[in-house]
Short mmCIF file of C-alpha atoms and ligand atoms in Angstrom, two decimals:
data_model
loop_
_atom_site.label_atom_id
_atom_site.label_comp_id
_atom_site.label_asym_id
_atom_site.label_seq_id
_atom_site.Cartn_x
_atom_site.Cartn_y
_atom_site.Cartn_z
CA MET A 77 58.91 -31.25 -98.10
CA GLY A 78 56.06 -28.74 -98.92
CA GLN A 79 54.55 -26.17 -96.46
CA PHE A 80 51.44 -28.36 -96.06
CA SER A 81 52.63 -31.79 -95.80
CA SER A 82 53.58 -31.89 -91.95
CA ILE A 83 50.19 -30.56 -91.17
CA HIS A 84 47.33 -33.25 -90.32
CA PRO A 85 44.26 -31.37 -89.34
CA GLU A 86 41.22 -33.08 -87.89
CA VAL A 87 39.08 -30.93 -90.22
CA LEU A 88 40.29 -29.27 -93.37
CA ILE A 89 38.07 -26.68 -94.63
CA ILE A 90 38.29 -25.65 -98.25
CA GLY A 91 37.02 -21.93 -98.82
CA GLY A 92 37.24 -19.07 -96.22
CA GLY A 93 33.81 -17.40 -97.00
CA VAL A 94 31.16 -16.86 -94.38
CA ILE A 95 30.15 -20.54 -94.64
CA GLY A 96 33.83 -21.95 -94.15
CA LEU A 97 34.56 -19.56 -91.51
CA THR A 98 31.52 -20.27 -89.54
CA ILE A 99 31.88 -23.86 -89.73
CA ALA A 100 35.64 -23.53 -88.24
CA ARG A 101 34.14 -21.57 -85.41
CA GLU A 102 31.72 -23.97 -84.76
CA LEU A 103 33.88 -26.96 -84.87
CA HIS A 104 36.34 -24.98 -82.48
CA ARG A 105 33.38 -24.26 -80.02
CA ARG A 106 32.78 -28.04 -79.84
CA GLY A 107 36.33 -28.83 -78.93
CA VAL A 108 38.05 -29.68 -82.36
CA GLY A 109 41.84 -28.72 -81.95
CA ARG A 110 43.45 -28.93 -85.15
CA ILE A 111 41.29 -26.99 -87.83
CA VAL A 112 42.75 -25.53 -91.05
CA ILE A 113 41.20 -23.30 -93.66
CA VAL A 114 42.55 -23.09 -96.95
CA GLU A 115 41.44 -20.16 -99.08
CA LYS A 116 42.50 -19.22 -102.66
CA GLY A 117 42.29 -15.64 -102.13
CA ILE A 118 41.67 -13.63 -99.06
CA CYS A 119 38.97 -14.86 -96.46
CA GLY A 120 35.69 -13.11 -96.75
CA GLU A 121 36.27 -11.26 -99.88
CA GLU A 122 34.16 -12.99 -102.42
CA SER A 123 30.41 -13.49 -102.45
CA SER A 124 30.29 -13.12 -98.61
CA TRP A 125 31.84 -9.67 -99.07
CA ALA A 126 29.59 -8.66 -101.90
CA ALA A 127 26.31 -9.63 -100.18
CA ALA A 128 23.67 -7.06 -98.96
CA GLY A 129 23.32 -8.88 -95.60
CA MET A 130 19.70 -9.40 -95.50
CA LEU A 131 18.40 -11.98 -93.23
CA GLY A 132 15.15 -12.05 -95.03
CA PRO A 133 13.47 -15.44 -95.95
CA GLN A 134 9.92 -14.25 -95.74
CA ALA A 135 10.10 -11.16 -98.05
CA GLU A 136 11.33 -13.54 -101.00
CA THR A 137 9.53 -16.65 -100.30
CA ASP A 138 6.10 -17.64 -101.92
CA GLU A 139 5.70 -21.06 -100.55
CA PRO A 140 6.41 -22.87 -97.26
CA GLY A 141 8.74 -25.93 -97.26
CA ASN A 142 12.10 -27.17 -95.98
CA MET A 143 14.12 -24.28 -97.41
CA LEU A 144 11.90 -21.68 -95.46
CA GLY A 145 12.19 -23.86 -92.46
CA LEU A 146 16.12 -23.96 -92.45
CA CYS A 147 16.10 -20.17 -93.33
CA VAL A 148 13.97 -19.47 -90.35
CA GLU A 149 15.75 -21.59 -87.93
CA SER A 150 19.14 -19.87 -88.95
CA ARG A 151 17.41 -16.54 -88.60
CA ILE A 152 16.25 -17.42 -85.03
CA ALA A 153 20.01 -18.34 -84.27
CA TYR A 154 21.36 -14.83 -85.24
CA PRO A 155 20.68 -12.85 -82.05
CA ASP A 156 22.84 -15.34 -80.12
CA PHE A 157 25.17 -15.67 -82.98
CA ALA A 158 25.88 -11.98 -83.07
CA SER A 159 26.15 -11.64 -79.27
CA SER A 160 28.54 -14.29 -79.00
CA LEU A 161 30.78 -13.06 -81.85
CA PHE A 162 30.79 -9.74 -80.08
CA GLU A 163 32.02 -11.25 -76.81
CA GLU A 164 34.54 -13.51 -78.44
CA THR A 165 36.05 -10.76 -80.94
CA GLY A 166 34.87 -7.32 -79.83
CA ILE A 167 33.19 -6.89 -83.37
CA ASP A 168 29.72 -5.77 -83.59
CA ILE A 169 28.26 -7.31 -86.51
CA GLU A 170 25.31 -4.67 -86.46
CA LEU A 171 22.45 -7.01 -86.42
CA ASP A 172 19.52 -4.82 -87.17
CA ARG A 173 16.14 -5.83 -86.38
CA SER A 174 14.18 -3.14 -87.85
CA GLY A 175 12.41 -5.31 -90.35
CA THR A 176 11.72 -5.45 -93.90
CA MET A 177 9.00 -3.64 -96.18
CA CYS A 178 7.86 -5.01 -99.67
CA LEU A 179 6.32 -2.18 -101.39
CA ALA A 180 3.30 -2.36 -103.90
CA PHE A 181 3.19 0.02 -106.81
CA SER A 182 -0.16 -1.50 -108.38
CA ASP A 183 -3.13 -3.61 -107.36
CA ASP A 184 -1.57 -6.66 -108.80
CA ASP A 185 1.41 -6.08 -106.38
CA VAL A 186 -0.98 -5.65 -103.58
CA ALA A 187 -2.79 -8.76 -104.39
CA ARG A 188 0.48 -10.82 -104.54
CA LEU A 189 1.73 -9.52 -101.40
CA GLU A 190 -1.55 -10.14 -99.77
CA ARG A 191 -1.20 -13.87 -100.65
CA ARG A 192 2.16 -14.01 -99.15
CA VAL A 193 1.11 -12.28 -95.92
CA SER A 194 -1.80 -14.57 -95.60
CA TRP A 195 -0.14 -17.99 -95.84
CA GLN A 196 2.91 -16.93 -93.78
CA THR A 197 0.63 -15.65 -91.23
CA ALA A 198 -1.25 -18.95 -91.18
CA ALA A 199 1.93 -20.71 -90.83
CA GLY A 200 2.57 -18.78 -87.71
CA LEU A 201 5.18 -16.22 -89.21
CA ASN A 202 5.03 -12.49 -88.44
CA ALA A 203 3.82 -10.54 -91.37
CA ALA A 204 1.11 -7.92 -92.16
CA MET A 205 -0.22 -5.81 -94.91
CA ILE A 206 -0.21 -1.75 -94.34
CA THR A 207 -1.60 0.99 -96.52
CA GLY A 208 0.41 3.36 -98.71
CA ALA A 209 -0.16 5.95 -96.16
CA GLU A 210 0.90 3.96 -93.50
CA ALA A 211 4.09 2.87 -95.45
CA ARG A 212 4.85 6.55 -95.90
CA ARG A 213 4.48 7.30 -92.19
CA ALA A 214 7.15 4.61 -91.50
CA GLU A 215 9.49 5.49 -94.29
CA PRO A 216 8.96 9.07 -95.34
CA PHE A 217 11.33 8.98 -98.49
CA ILE A 218 9.42 6.04 -100.39
CA SER A 219 7.62 7.20 -103.48
CA PRO A 220 4.10 8.83 -103.45
CA GLU A 221 3.21 6.05 -105.92
CA VAL A 222 3.37 3.22 -103.39
CA VAL A 223 -0.16 2.06 -102.84
CA GLY A 224 0.53 -0.48 -100.02
CA SER A 225 3.11 -2.53 -98.42
CA ALA A 226 3.81 -6.00 -96.75
CA LEU A 227 5.76 -5.61 -93.41
CA PHE A 228 7.93 -8.51 -92.52
CA PRO A 229 9.03 -7.43 -88.89
CA ASP A 230 11.37 -10.58 -88.31
CA ASP A 231 13.26 -10.22 -91.61
CA TRP A 232 16.53 -8.30 -90.44
CA GLN A 233 19.81 -7.43 -91.75
CA VAL A 234 23.35 -7.76 -90.72
CA GLU A 235 26.60 -5.86 -91.63
CA ASN A 236 28.13 -8.96 -93.72
CA ARG A 237 31.60 -7.69 -94.13
CA LYS A 238 31.98 -7.04 -90.36
CA LEU A 239 30.49 -10.59 -89.95
CA CYS A 240 33.52 -11.95 -92.02
CA LYS A 241 35.86 -9.72 -90.11
CA ALA A 242 34.51 -11.08 -86.85
CA LEU A 243 34.63 -14.70 -87.97
CA ARG A 244 38.36 -14.23 -89.18
CA ARG A 245 39.27 -12.79 -86.01
CA TYR A 246 37.77 -15.68 -84.02
CA ALA A 247 39.93 -17.78 -86.13
CA ASP A 248 42.93 -15.89 -85.44
CA LEU A 249 42.28 -15.65 -81.73
CA ASN A 250 41.58 -19.29 -81.12
CA GLY A 251 44.41 -21.23 -83.17
CA ILE A 252 42.38 -22.04 -86.42
CA SER A 253 45.12 -22.17 -88.97
CA VAL A 254 44.23 -20.18 -92.17
CA PHE A 255 46.19 -20.31 -95.41
CA GLU A 256 45.35 -17.61 -97.75
CA ASN A 257 46.40 -17.46 -101.50
CA ALA A 258 46.27 -21.36 -101.48
CA GLU A 259 44.03 -23.00 -103.94
CA VAL A 260 43.02 -26.53 -103.88
CA SER A 261 43.04 -28.20 -107.13
CA GLU A 262 41.78 -31.67 -106.14
CA LEU A 263 40.73 -33.85 -103.23
CA ILE A 264 42.81 -37.00 -102.33
CA ASN A 265 40.48 -39.91 -102.86
CA GLU A 266 41.91 -43.21 -101.24
CA ASN A 267 39.60 -46.11 -101.79
CA GLY A 268 36.38 -44.15 -101.37
CA LYS A 269 37.63 -41.94 -98.61
CA ILE A 270 38.78 -38.28 -98.85
CA VAL A 271 42.00 -38.01 -96.98
CA GLY A 272 43.19 -34.54 -97.99
CA ALA A 273 43.49 -32.06 -100.66
CA LYS A 274 46.12 -30.94 -103.40
CA ILE A 275 47.43 -27.38 -103.38
CA GLY A 276 49.70 -26.84 -106.26
CA ILE A 277 52.45 -29.62 -106.05
CA ASP A 278 51.86 -29.82 -102.32
CA GLU A 279 49.20 -31.83 -100.32
CA ILE A 280 47.61 -31.63 -97.12
CA LYS A 281 46.32 -34.72 -95.27
CA SER A 282 43.18 -34.71 -93.16
CA GLU A 283 40.84 -36.67 -91.18
CA ASN A 284 37.74 -34.71 -92.34
CA THR A 285 37.35 -32.47 -95.32
CA VAL A 286 34.75 -29.89 -95.71
CA LEU A 287 33.98 -28.30 -99.24
CA ALA A 288 33.01 -24.66 -98.72
CA ALA A 289 34.06 -23.29 -101.91
CA GLY A 290 31.17 -21.47 -102.87
CA ALA A 291 30.60 -20.68 -106.63
CA TRP A 292 33.93 -22.36 -107.63
CA THR A 293 32.91 -25.81 -105.88
CA SER A 294 32.62 -27.92 -109.01
CA LEU A 295 35.89 -26.80 -110.13
CA ILE A 296 37.59 -28.65 -107.51
CA LYS A 297 38.18 -32.50 -108.75
CA ILE A 298 37.50 -35.40 -106.38
CA GLY A 299 40.28 -37.71 -107.61
CA SER A 300 38.82 -40.28 -109.93
CA PHE A 301 35.51 -39.87 -108.38
CA SER A 302 33.21 -37.46 -110.24
CA ALA A 303 31.09 -35.33 -107.97
CA PRO A 304 27.52 -34.97 -109.15
CA VAL A 305 27.24 -31.48 -107.72
CA ARG A 306 27.41 -28.69 -110.36
CA MET A 307 27.78 -25.17 -108.98
CA THR A 308 26.97 -22.24 -111.24
CA PRO A 309 28.16 -18.77 -110.43
CA VAL A 310 25.10 -16.28 -110.51
CA ARG A 311 26.63 -12.76 -110.60
CA GLY A 312 24.99 -9.91 -108.59
CA GLN A 313 26.00 -6.36 -109.01
CA MET A 314 25.28 -3.63 -106.38
CA ILE A 315 25.56 0.04 -106.20
CA MET A 316 25.76 2.22 -103.07
CA PHE A 317 24.76 5.77 -102.23
CA ARG A 318 26.10 7.56 -99.22
CA THR A 319 24.04 10.11 -96.99
CA ALA A 320 25.19 11.96 -93.80
CA LYS A 321 22.72 9.73 -91.64
CA ARG A 322 20.50 6.73 -92.05
CA SER A 323 17.47 7.87 -94.05
CA PHE A 324 15.51 4.51 -93.97
CA GLU A 325 14.68 2.41 -90.99
CA HIS A 326 13.74 -0.78 -92.78
CA VAL A 327 15.05 -2.91 -95.56
CA VAL A 328 12.83 -1.87 -98.70
CA TYR A 329 12.02 -4.01 -101.33
CA SER A 330 10.08 -3.15 -104.56
CA PRO A 331 9.25 -5.62 -107.49
CA ASN A 332 12.49 -4.46 -109.25
CA GLY A 333 15.08 -4.18 -106.37
CA TYR A 334 15.91 -3.32 -102.77
CA LEU A 335 17.46 -0.83 -100.58
CA VAL A 336 19.43 -1.98 -97.58
CA PRO A 337 20.21 1.13 -95.08
CA ARG A 338 23.34 0.95 -93.16
CA ASN A 339 23.93 2.73 -89.89
CA ASP A 340 26.64 4.82 -91.17
CA GLY A 341 24.44 6.42 -93.77
CA ARG A 342 25.30 4.02 -96.70
CA ILE A 343 22.23 2.90 -98.85
CA LEU A 344 23.04 -0.33 -100.67
CA VAL A 345 20.79 -0.98 -103.81
CA GLY A 346 20.73 -4.57 -105.23
CA ALA A 347 20.96 -6.74 -107.20
CA THR A 348 21.27 -8.07 -110.51
CA SER A 349 21.24 -11.81 -111.22
CA GLU A 350 23.16 -12.66 -114.25
CA ASP A 351 24.86 -15.70 -115.82
CA ALA A 352 28.40 -14.30 -116.59
CA GLY A 353 30.66 -17.03 -115.75
CA TYR A 354 33.38 -15.96 -113.37
CA VAL A 355 33.42 -12.38 -114.51
CA LYS A 356 33.25 -9.83 -111.63
CA GLU A 357 32.67 -6.59 -113.08
CA ASN A 358 29.86 -3.84 -113.03
CA THR A 359 28.26 -3.15 -116.42
CA ASP A 360 26.87 0.29 -117.50
CA VAL A 361 23.51 -1.30 -118.00
CA ALA A 362 23.22 -2.89 -114.61
CA VAL A 363 24.31 0.32 -112.67
CA ARG A 364 21.64 2.32 -114.81
CA ASP A 365 19.14 -0.30 -113.99
CA LEU A 366 19.97 -0.24 -110.21
CA THR A 367 19.94 3.44 -110.13
CA ARG A 368 16.53 3.50 -111.80
CA SER A 369 15.11 0.88 -109.40
CA ALA A 370 16.54 2.87 -106.24
CA GLU A 371 14.74 6.14 -107.58
CA THR A 372 11.50 4.30 -108.24
CA ILE A 373 11.45 3.34 -104.48
CA ALA A 374 12.70 6.72 -103.18
CA PRO A 375 12.63 9.59 -105.73
CA GLN A 376 14.65 11.73 -103.63
CA LEU A 377 17.69 9.34 -104.31
CA SER A 378 17.95 10.80 -107.85
CA GLY A 379 20.82 13.01 -108.45
CA LEU A 380 22.78 11.41 -105.61
CA LYS A 381 26.32 10.46 -106.76
CA ILE A 382 26.96 6.67 -106.67
CA ALA A 383 29.68 6.28 -104.08
CA ASP A 384 30.53 2.62 -104.89
CA LYS A 385 29.75 -0.27 -106.84
CA TRP A 386 30.77 -3.95 -106.90
CA SER A 387 29.72 -7.45 -107.80
CA GLY A 388 29.92 -10.95 -106.46
CA LEU A 389 29.21 -14.61 -107.50
CA ARG A 390 26.40 -16.44 -105.66
CA PRO A 391 26.82 -20.01 -105.56
CA ARG A 392 23.76 -21.79 -107.23
CA SER A 393 23.29 -25.59 -107.37
CA ALA A 394 21.21 -27.11 -110.04
CA ASP A 395 18.07 -26.84 -108.04
CA GLY A 396 18.88 -23.65 -106.42
CA LEU A 397 19.00 -25.08 -102.90
CA PRO A 398 21.87 -25.56 -100.54
CA VAL A 399 24.10 -28.63 -100.82
CA LEU A 400 24.49 -30.07 -97.07
CA GLY A 401 25.90 -33.35 -96.24
CA ARG A 402 27.73 -36.42 -97.49
CA LEU A 403 27.61 -38.52 -100.55
CA VAL A 404 26.83 -42.23 -99.83
CA GLY A 405 29.89 -44.25 -100.71
CA LEU A 406 32.40 -41.27 -100.22
CA GLY A 407 33.85 -41.20 -96.62
CA GLY A 408 35.70 -38.12 -95.09
CA LEU A 409 34.01 -35.29 -97.03
CA TYR A 410 31.24 -32.87 -96.24
CA PHE A 411 29.53 -30.49 -98.64
CA ALA A 412 28.36 -27.18 -97.40
CA THR A 413 27.86 -24.95 -100.42
CA GLY A 414 25.30 -23.87 -102.94
CA HIS A 415 23.89 -21.21 -100.46
CA TYR A 416 22.83 -18.96 -103.47
CA ARG A 417 21.04 -15.98 -102.37
CA ASN A 418 20.87 -16.89 -98.54
CA GLY A 419 24.42 -17.71 -97.53
CA ILE A 420 24.68 -14.87 -95.00
CA LEU A 421 21.33 -15.75 -93.60
CA LEU A 422 22.21 -19.61 -93.43
CA ALA A 423 25.71 -19.41 -91.84
CA PRO A 424 24.96 -20.21 -88.25
CA ARG A 425 22.52 -23.12 -89.10
CA THR A 426 25.04 -24.35 -91.62
CA GLY A 427 27.89 -24.09 -89.23
CA GLU A 428 26.07 -25.93 -86.62
CA THR A 429 24.60 -28.67 -88.70
CA ILE A 430 28.19 -29.51 -90.36
CA ALA A 431 30.06 -29.25 -86.92
CA ARG A 432 27.48 -31.48 -85.10
CA ALA A 433 28.06 -34.21 -87.90
CA ILE A 434 31.57 -34.14 -87.67
CA VAL A 435 31.99 -33.77 -83.89
CA ASP A 436 29.05 -35.98 -82.70
CA GLY A 437 28.37 -38.07 -85.70
CA VAL A 438 24.84 -36.74 -85.73
CA ASP A 439 23.62 -36.43 -89.31
CA SER A 440 20.90 -33.61 -89.41
CA SER A 441 17.65 -34.49 -90.78
CA TYR A 442 18.34 -31.63 -93.47
CA PHE A 443 21.00 -33.87 -94.90
CA ASP A 444 18.21 -35.93 -96.36
CA VAL A 445 16.52 -33.13 -97.97
CA PHE A 446 19.67 -30.92 -99.02
CA GLY A 447 22.34 -33.82 -99.31
CA PRO A 448 24.57 -33.93 -102.50
CA ASP A 449 23.06 -37.43 -103.34
CA ARG A 450 19.97 -35.85 -104.65
CA PHE A 451 21.86 -34.71 -107.66
CA ARG A 452 23.04 -38.45 -108.15
CA ALA A 453 19.40 -39.76 -108.15
CA ALA A 454 18.32 -36.79 -110.66
CA ASN A 455 21.41 -37.67 -113.02
CA ALA A 456 20.34 -41.40 -112.83
CA ASN A 457 16.84 -40.69 -113.69
CA GLY A 458 17.95 -38.71 -116.76
C1 LIG B 105 25.20 -9.27 -104.72
C2 LIG B 105 24.70 -10.30 -103.78
C3 LIG B 105 23.84 -10.11 -102.89
C4 LIG B 105 23.63 -11.04 -101.65
N1 LIG B 105 22.85 -10.57 -100.89
C5 LIG B 105 22.52 -11.71 -99.78
C6 LIG B 105 21.68 -11.39 -98.69
O1 LIG B 105 21.26 -10.25 -98.61
N2 LIG B 105 21.56 -12.28 -97.69
C7 LIG B 105 22.18 -13.55 -97.85
O2 LIG B 105 21.91 -14.33 -97.01
N3 LIG B 105 22.98 -13.72 -98.95
C8 LIG B 105 23.23 -12.88 -99.88
N4 LIG B 105 23.90 -13.11 -100.87
C9 LIG B 105 24.38 -14.60 -101.04
C10 LIG B 105 25.63 -14.83 -100.20
O3 LIG B 105 26.61 -13.87 -100.37
C11 LIG B 105 26.17 -16.23 -100.54
O4 LIG B 105 25.25 -17.08 -100.44
C12 LIG B 105 27.34 -16.52 -99.34
O5 LIG B 105 28.29 -15.50 -99.46
C13 LIG B 105 27.97 -17.84 -99.82
O6 LIG B 105 28.97 -17.93 -98.95
P1 LIG B 105 30.25 -19.02 -99.29
O7 LIG B 105 31.27 -18.95 -98.14
O8 LIG B 105 29.75 -20.48 -99.63
O9 LIG B 105 31.01 -18.30 -100.53
P2 LIG B 105 32.00 -17.18 -100.68
O10 LIG B 105 31.91 -16.23 -99.87
O11 LIG B 105 32.12 -17.02 -102.09
O12 LIG B 105 33.41 -17.99 -100.15
C14 LIG B 105 33.79 -19.17 -100.83
C15 LIG B 105 35.28 -18.98 -100.78
O13 LIG B 105 35.99 -20.19 -101.25
C16 LIG B 105 37.02 -19.85 -101.83
N5 LIG B 105 37.44 -20.98 -102.78
C17 LIG B 105 36.88 -21.31 -103.96
N6 LIG B 105 37.56 -22.34 -104.58
C18 LIG B 105 38.72 -22.41 -103.86
C19 LIG B 105 39.66 -23.42 -103.79
N7 LIG B 105 39.93 -24.26 -105.05
N8 LIG B 105 40.60 -23.39 -103.02
C20 LIG B 105 40.76 -22.62 -101.83
N9 LIG B 105 39.55 -21.52 -101.83
C21 LIG B 105 38.68 -21.69 -102.67
C22 LIG B 105 36.79 -18.42 -102.53
O14 LIG B 105 38.00 -17.85 -102.89
C23 LIG B 105 35.96 -17.91 -101.67
O15 LIG B 105 36.51 -17.05 -100.59
C24 LIG B 105 24.33 -12.17 -101.84
C25 LIG B 105 25.21 -12.37 -102.94
C26 LIG B 105 25.43 -11.48 -103.93
C27 LIG B 105 26.59 -11.70 -104.87
#
């Protein structure tokens, strides 16, 4: 008998990134007793570790819609998420509400940002334009070439690595079983219901299964059932500088990249978006481009030694939107994947939505918008 065959969880979660771990916590808080996470490597060490931790839907969004709505709801959930996690685990995930600036270096940049600020304020979101001089007063190290800036006070940041640590500790403290270095190859499909998963020659039977495997989601077979969800890994490379103390107040965007200042003096610089399969590495070209982008934002960073560099794989679905919910005709399986550039931001709302569906049988209206069936329809239409 294998290691897993005697376990029969109420919920099996495949993938121990920020999404899988948050769903596990939400299920536990709603009274689910037997929760198992199976992780092919170490929990929280893939995309969720590589991220910059920005909670910034407004800075990156050019139009209103369901995605912005979901992102804003998740951002609103963050203060409570952070304080409860601190009470539960003693780990401060460093939710930082200093806000985000998007710098303009030309009149075109100003016009683009003014349009964004204008529709967002009309939609009731907090946003403003400031002059170049005002921007430099707020951030003394930014370039003298900056001619203006948009300010998004509610676009925050969090220390995503501490977030993963806190979620992992929550699991340990609350009897959530975590199996690391255990890779699921296939889901077990019995007559249109997923009843567990295969791990090597072993298998684990479960009442419900959540697919939270990030960029690797479509490598997992669903028995004879072919899932319509295709996930593409989009590599993001980052570099990091280290200064003695924090030198920027805000997250600072430019048209070519961003700086994320951490409390301990680290300055994260991101990020590339590359199609490189599952190869995680840093390339000389990307490191050079990221260095240039940092120096364009803040010339005083030139000459600083790169203290660290890394890369991660963002999970991107065919339309770039999250995949949340169930496939019609396939019971027992929930998708929680495809969070692409916003998985840290979307973790609290994803966790709550999936846990409510499993525990209370209440499907979120977001399942209609972000459910996996939308790809089946797209495929059928050619
Ligand atoms: C450079 C970069 C910067 C980013 N910046 C931000 C940001 O500022 N803000 C933001 O909100 N988001 C950001 N993101 C995106 C964010 O990191 C992701 O959307 C998020 O981490 C996705 O979480 P996840 O749990 O789905 O994926 P992951 O963290 O990748 O976790 C998936 C887990 O599933 C496991 N797994 C996969 N296959 C199997 C299997 N067969 N069996 C068992 N386990 C399996 C993997 O090992 C992995 O640990 C960034 C990403 C990158 C790369």
